[in-house]
PDB file of C-alpha atoms in Angstrom:
ATOM      1  CA  UNK A   1      89.877  40.813 -18.177  1.00  0.00           C
ATOM      2  CA  UNK A   2      88.994  42.638 -14.969  1.00  0.00           C
ATOM      3  CA  UNK A   3      85.596  43.852 -16.323  1.00  0.00           C
ATOM      4  CA  UNK A   4      84.311  40.049 -16.752  1.00  0.00           C
ATOM      5  CA  UNK A   5      81.184  39.376 -14.574  1.00  0.00           C
ATOM      6  CA  UNK A   6      81.680  35.960 -12.622  1.00  0.00           C
ATOM      7  CA  UNK A   7      79.227  33.085 -11.902  1.00  0.00           C
ATOM      8  CA  UNK A   8      79.480  30.790  -9.187  1.00  0.00           C
ATOM      9  CA  UNK A   9      77.847  27.511  -8.892  1.00  0.00           C
ATOM     10  CA  UNK A  10      78.185  26.046  -5.553  1.00  0.00           C
ATOM     11  CA  UNK A  11      77.143  22.296  -4.358  1.00  0.00           C
ATOM     12  CA  UNK A  12      78.228  20.383  -1.327  1.00  0.00           C
ATOM     13  CA  UNK A  13      81.565  21.895  -0.934  1.00  0.00           C
ATOM     14  CA  UNK A  14      81.276  25.036   1.274  1.00  0.00           C
ATOM     15  CA  UNK A  15      85.105  25.077   2.298  1.00  0.00           C
ATOM     16  CA  UNK A  16      85.813  25.430  -1.384  1.00  0.00           C
ATOM     17  CA  UNK A  17      83.117  27.812  -2.320  1.00  0.00           C
ATOM     18  CA  UNK A  18      84.248  30.198   0.689  1.00  0.00           C
ATOM     19  CA  UNK A  19      87.881  29.998  -0.376  1.00  0.00           C
ATOM     20  CA  UNK A  20      86.879  30.892  -3.844  1.00  0.00           C
ATOM     21  CA  UNK A  21      84.682  33.723  -2.807  1.00  0.00           C
ATOM     22  CA  UNK A  22      87.558  35.282  -0.788  1.00  0.00           C
ATOM     23  CA  UNK A  23      89.688  35.256  -3.940  1.00  0.00           C
ATOM     24  CA  UNK A  24      86.930  36.873  -5.693  1.00  0.00           C
ATOM     25  CA  UNK A  25      86.755  39.668  -3.123  1.00  0.00           C
ATOM     26  CA  UNK A  26      90.596  40.286  -3.690  1.00  0.00           C
ATOM     27  CA  UNK A  27      89.713  40.251  -7.375  1.00  0.00           C
ATOM     28  CA  UNK A  28      86.726  42.566  -7.354  1.00  0.00           C
ATOM     29  CA  UNK A  29      84.632  41.610 -10.700  1.00  0.00           C
ATOM     30  CA  UNK A  30      82.301  44.025 -11.443  1.00  0.00           C
ATOM     31  CA  UNK A  31      79.370  41.433 -10.906  1.00  0.00           C
ATOM     32  CA  UNK A  32      79.252  37.994  -8.981  1.00  0.00           C
ATOM     33  CA  UNK A  33      76.561  35.930  -9.584  1.00  0.00           C
ATOM     34  CA  UNK A  34      76.179  33.113  -7.146  1.00  0.00           C
ATOM     35  CA  UNK A  35      73.716  30.317  -7.088  1.00  0.00           C
ATOM     36  CA  UNK A  36      73.873  27.238  -4.419  1.00  0.00           C
ATOM     37  CA  UNK A  37      71.699  24.288  -4.692  1.00  0.00           C
ATOM     38  CA  UNK A  38      69.153  23.516  -1.643  1.00  0.00           C
ATOM     39  CA  UNK A  39      69.365  21.078   1.208  1.00  0.00           C
ATOM     40  CA  UNK A  40      68.339  17.654  -0.164  1.00  0.00           C
ATOM     41  CA  UNK A  41      65.043  16.643   1.678  1.00  0.00           C
ATOM     42  CA  UNK A  42      66.380  12.864   2.476  1.00  0.00           C
ATOM     43  CA  UNK A  43      69.778  13.949   3.893  1.00  0.00           C
ATOM     44  CA  UNK A  44      69.398  14.996   7.652  1.00  0.00           C
ATOM     45  CA  UNK A  45      72.462  17.058   7.689  1.00  0.00           C
ATOM     46  CA  UNK A  46      71.758  18.859   4.342  1.00  0.00           C
ATOM     47  CA  UNK A  47      69.849  21.738   5.921  1.00  0.00           C
ATOM     48  CA  UNK A  48      72.298  22.382   8.546  1.00  0.00           C
ATOM     49  CA  UNK A  49      75.348  22.548   5.855  1.00  0.00           C
ATOM     50  CA  UNK A  50      73.312  24.734   3.403  1.00  0.00           C
ATOM     51  CA  UNK A  51      72.981  27.359   6.047  1.00  0.00           C
TER      52      UNK A  51
END
């Protein structure tokens, strides 16, 4: 199972995503593909949170 690539989809939970990525770094899968949604234009604080 260690040779399985991993797809991480992120949206609006940076603390949980960071926790997941730390754990993935320990497991060292061969490929990690990470996709996160961009900031919403109508939410003022979203751009800062996405960065």
